[in-house]
PDB file of C-alpha atoms in Angstrom:
ATOM      1  CA  UNK J 108      10.097   3.719   3.418  1.00  0.00           C
ATOM      2  CA  UNK J 109       8.110   0.730   4.607  1.00  0.00           C
ATOM      3  CA  UNK J 110      10.212  -2.108   6.054  1.00  0.00           C
ATOM      4  CA  UNK J 111       9.193  -5.446   7.552  1.00  0.00           C
ATOM      5  CA  UNK J 112      11.817  -7.649   9.209  1.00  0.00           C
ATOM      6  CA  UNK J 113      10.898 -11.117  10.434  1.00  0.00           C
ATOM      7  CA  UNK J 114      12.705 -13.104  13.119  1.00  0.00           C
ATOM      8  CA  UNK J 115      12.148 -16.077  15.406  1.00  0.00           C
ATOM      9  CA  UNK J 116      12.208 -18.927  12.939  1.00  0.00           C
ATOM     10  CA  UNK J 117      14.107 -22.124  13.641  1.00  0.00           C
ATOM     11  CA  UNK J 118      13.924 -25.897  13.935  1.00  0.00           C
ATOM     12  CA  UNK J 119      11.649 -27.676  16.386  1.00  0.00           C
ATOM     13  CA  UNK J 120      10.191 -31.117  16.878  1.00  0.00           C
ATOM     14  CA  UNK J 121       6.538 -31.842  16.243  1.00  0.00           C
ATOM     15  CA  UNK J 122       4.405 -30.641  19.127  1.00  0.00           C
ATOM     16  CA  UNK J 123       6.774 -27.800  19.919  1.00  0.00           C
ATOM     17  CA  UNK J 124       6.268 -24.029  19.793  1.00  0.00           C
ATOM     18  CA  UNK J 125       7.842 -20.995  18.163  1.00  0.00           C
ATOM     19  CA  UNK J 126       7.037 -17.304  18.206  1.00  0.00           C
ATOM     20  CA  UNK J 127       7.722 -15.274  15.101  1.00  0.00           C
ATOM     21  CA  UNK J 128       8.176 -11.506  15.220  1.00  0.00           C
ATOM     22  CA  UNK J 129       7.899  -8.884  12.507  1.00  0.00           C
ATOM     23  CA  UNK J 130       9.427  -5.486  13.236  1.00  0.00           C
ATOM     24  CA  UNK J 131       7.630  -2.746  11.325  1.00  0.00           C
ATOM     25  CA  UNK J 132       9.095   0.606  10.314  1.00  0.00           C
ATOM     26  CA  UNK J 133       7.997   3.399   8.021  1.00  0.00           C
ATOM     27  CA  UNK J 134       4.395   3.368   9.227  1.00  0.00           C
ATOM     28  CA  UNK J 135       2.236   2.411  12.200  1.00  0.00           C
ATOM     29  CA  UNK J 136       1.126  -1.194  11.933  1.00  0.00           C
ATOM     30  CA  UNK J 137      -2.182  -0.495  13.667  1.00  0.00           C
ATOM     31  CA  UNK J 138      -3.148   1.524  10.567  1.00  0.00           C
ATOM     32  CA  UNK J 139      -2.502  -1.362   8.212  1.00  0.00           C
ATOM     33  CA  UNK J 140      -3.922  -4.751   7.409  1.00  0.00           C
ATOM     34  CA  UNK J 141      -1.195  -7.102   8.724  1.00  0.00           C
ATOM     35  CA  UNK J 142      -0.653 -10.738   7.896  1.00  0.00           C
ATOM     36  CA  UNK J 143       1.447 -13.859   8.096  1.00  0.00           C
ATOM     37  CA  UNK J 144       1.833 -16.033   5.014  1.00  0.00           C
ATOM     38  CA  UNK J 145       3.965 -19.084   4.364  1.00  0.00           C
ATOM     39  CA  UNK J 146       5.472 -20.752   1.320  1.00  0.00           C
ATOM     40  CA  UNK J 147       7.033 -24.120   0.537  1.00  0.00           C
ATOM     41  CA  UNK J 148       9.064 -24.946  -2.585  1.00  0.00           C
ATOM     42  CA  UNK J 149       6.934 -25.298  -5.677  1.00  0.00           C
ATOM     43  CA  UNK J 150       3.810 -23.904  -4.063  1.00  0.00           C
ATOM     44  CA  UNK J 151       2.151 -20.509  -3.974  1.00  0.00           C
ATOM     45  CA  UNK J 152       2.350 -18.373  -0.875  1.00  0.00           C
ATOM     46  CA  UNK J 153      -0.628 -19.145   1.365  1.00  0.00           C
ATOM     47  CA  UNK J 154      -2.284 -17.035   4.025  1.00  0.00           C
ATOM     48  CA  UNK J 155      -1.901 -18.140   7.630  1.00  0.00           C
ATOM     49  CA  UNK J 156      -3.413 -15.308   9.690  1.00  0.00           C
ATOM     50  CA  UNK J 157      -4.465 -11.663   9.477  1.00  0.00           C
ATOM     51  CA  UNK J 158      -5.046  -8.877  11.964  1.00  0.00           C
ATOM     52  CA  UNK J 159      -6.468  -5.397  11.456  1.00  0.00           C
ATOM     53  CA  UNK J 160      -8.568  -2.641  12.960  1.00  0.00           C
ATOM     54  CA  UNK J 161      -5.880  -1.924  15.534  1.00  0.00           C
ATOM     55  CA  UNK J 162      -5.679  -5.587  16.455  1.00  0.00           C
ATOM     56  CA  UNK J 163      -9.368  -5.930  17.126  1.00  0.00           C
ATOM     57  CA  UNK J 164     -10.095  -8.321  14.283  1.00  0.00           C
ATOM     58  CA  UNK J 165      -8.248 -11.530  13.451  1.00  0.00           C
ATOM     59  CA  UNK J 166      -8.777 -14.478  11.162  1.00  0.00           C
ATOM     60  CA  UNK J 167      -6.918 -17.724  10.517  1.00  0.00           C
ATOM     61  CA  UNK J 168      -6.540 -20.371   7.876  1.00  0.00           C
ATOM     62  CA  UNK J 169      -8.410 -23.538   8.824  1.00  0.00           C
ATOM     63  CA  UNK J 170      -5.132 -25.475   8.946  1.00  0.00           C
ATOM     64  CA  UNK J 171      -3.819 -23.406  11.882  1.00  0.00           C
ATOM     65  CA  UNK J 172      -6.982 -22.495  13.809  1.00  0.00           C
ATOM     66  CA  UNK J 173      -6.648 -23.343  17.489  1.00  0.00           C
ATOM     67  CA  UNK J 174      -2.845 -23.681  17.226  1.00  0.00           C
ATOM     68  CA  UNK J 175      -1.576 -20.298  16.007  1.00  0.00           C
ATOM     69  CA  UNK J 176      -2.271 -16.837  17.431  1.00  0.00           C
ATOM     70  CA  UNK J 177      -1.589 -13.546  15.665  1.00  0.00           C
ATOM     71  CA  UNK J 178      -1.118 -10.390  17.713  1.00  0.00           C
ATOM     72  CA  UNK J 179       0.466  -6.975  17.528  1.00  0.00           C
ATOM     73  CA  UNK J 180       2.143  -4.659  20.010  1.00  0.00           C
ATOM     74  CA  UNK J 181       1.257  -1.165  18.831  1.00  0.00           C
ATOM     75  CA  UNK J 182       3.744   0.469  21.212  1.00  0.00           C
ATOM     76  CA  UNK J 183       6.597  -1.586  19.765  1.00  0.00           C
ATOM     77  CA  UNK J 184       5.211  -1.564  16.203  1.00  0.00           C
ATOM     78  CA  UNK J 185       5.712  -5.316  16.092  1.00  0.00           C
ATOM     79  CA  UNK J 186       3.598  -8.150  14.739  1.00  0.00           C
ATOM     80  CA  UNK J 187       3.750 -11.628  16.271  1.00  0.00           C
ATOM     81  CA  UNK J 188       2.730 -15.167  15.407  1.00  0.00           C
ATOM     82  CA  UNK J 189       2.641 -17.620  18.299  1.00  0.00           C
ATOM     83  CA  UNK J 190       2.742 -21.144  16.886  1.00  0.00           C
ATOM     84  CA  UNK J 191       1.892 -24.059  19.176  1.00  0.00           C
ATOM     85  CA  UNK J 192       1.431 -27.787  18.550  1.00  0.00           C
ATOM     86  CA  UNK J 193       3.568 -27.508  15.442  1.00  0.00           C
ATOM     87  CA  UNK J 194       3.318 -30.206  12.786  1.00  0.00           C
ATOM     88  CA  UNK J 195       5.776 -31.232  10.054  1.00  0.00           C
ATOM     89  CA  UNK J 196       3.368 -29.778   7.475  1.00  0.00           C
ATOM     90  CA  UNK J 197       3.894 -26.344   9.060  1.00  0.00           C
ATOM     91  CA  UNK J 198       7.442 -26.384   7.678  1.00  0.00           C
ATOM     92  CA  UNK J 199       7.811 -23.365   5.374  1.00  0.00           C
ATOM     93  CA  UNK J 200       9.271 -19.925   4.975  1.00  0.00           C
ATOM     94  CA  UNK J 201       7.023 -17.527   6.884  1.00  0.00           C
ATOM     95  CA  UNK J 202       6.490 -13.992   5.607  1.00  0.00           C
ATOM     96  CA  UNK J 203       5.049 -10.913   7.228  1.00  0.00           C
ATOM     97  CA  UNK J 204       2.812  -8.871   4.926  1.00  0.00           C
ATOM     98  CA  UNK J 205       1.230  -5.435   5.218  1.00  0.00           C
ATOM     99  CA  UNK J 206      -1.152  -3.322   3.191  1.00  0.00           C
ATOM    100  CA  UNK J 207      -2.922  -0.014   3.896  1.00  0.00           C
ATOM    101  CA  UNK J 208      -6.105  -1.332   2.275  1.00  0.00           C
ATOM    102  CA  UNK J 209      -8.251  -2.847   5.031  1.00  0.00           C
ATOM    103  CA  UNK J 210     -10.557  -4.409   2.456  1.00  0.00           C
ATOM    104  CA  UNK J 211      -7.861  -6.999   1.745  1.00  0.00           C
ATOM    105  CA  UNK J 212      -8.093  -8.309   5.300  1.00  0.00           C
ATOM    106  CA  UNK J 213     -11.874  -7.994   5.429  1.00  0.00           C
ATOM    107  CA  UNK J 214     -12.361  -9.911   2.187  1.00  0.00           C
ATOM    108  CA  UNK J 215     -13.262 -13.569   2.040  1.00  0.00           C
ATOM    109  CA  UNK J 216     -10.228 -14.416  -0.111  1.00  0.00           C
ATOM    110  CA  UNK J 217      -7.463 -12.871   2.023  1.00  0.00           C
ATOM    111  CA  UNK J 218      -5.602 -16.179   2.059  1.00  0.00           C
ATOM    112  CA  UNK J 219      -4.710 -15.709  -1.597  1.00  0.00           C
ATOM    113  CA  UNK J 220      -4.256 -11.942  -1.567  1.00  0.00           C
ATOM    114  CA  UNK J 221      -1.104 -10.118  -2.635  1.00  0.00           C
ATOM    115  CA  UNK J 222      -0.139  -7.603   0.035  1.00  0.00           C
ATOM    116  CA  UNK J 223       1.674  -4.409  -0.910  1.00  0.00           C
ATOM    117  CA  UNK J 224       4.675  -4.948   1.374  1.00  0.00           C
ATOM    118  CA  UNK J 225       6.542  -8.102   2.381  1.00  0.00           C
ATOM    119  CA  UNK J 226       9.396  -9.014   4.654  1.00  0.00           C
ATOM    120  CA  UNK J 227      12.308 -11.227   3.631  1.00  0.00           C
ATOM    121  CA  UNK J 228      10.934 -14.331   5.370  1.00  0.00           C
ATOM    122  CA  UNK J 229      12.072 -16.618   8.169  1.00  0.00           C
ATOM    123  CA  UNK J 230      12.450 -20.391   7.914  1.00  0.00           C
ATOM    124  CA  UNK J 231      10.440 -22.685  10.173  1.00  0.00           C
ATOM    125  CA  UNK J 232      11.305 -26.391  10.140  1.00  0.00           C
ATOM    126  CA  UNK J 233       9.285 -28.953  12.102  1.00  0.00           C
ATOM    127  CA  UNK J 234      10.662 -32.479  12.348  1.00  0.00           C
ATOM    128  CA  UNK J 235       8.627 -35.576  13.165  1.00  0.00           C
TER     129      UNK J 235
END
């Protein structure tokens, strides 16, 4: 059974940093297309970052490029999102997503894709 469990969310001031973790079980995350999405009330879930091909390929939403870094530790089967220079508009619930179909990550519209497996989410709040 595939399970994704996020942690590391919290409250920070603008300009601060947080690192989110997603513990993966039931499969090896290097074999999957892995992602971080976020959602605010009343809005659709939006893609933040993806990683696939064993961690060799990454991509980011324009809104987080240069500030966020996605990575994975294959030995620990854990996905990470390092978030620096946080802004109030980064406030959201952050979700870890996974799918065995690499074409989802390789596609141009991954930011709006529906991944096959999701975690329960972790809240990130950035105050000004």
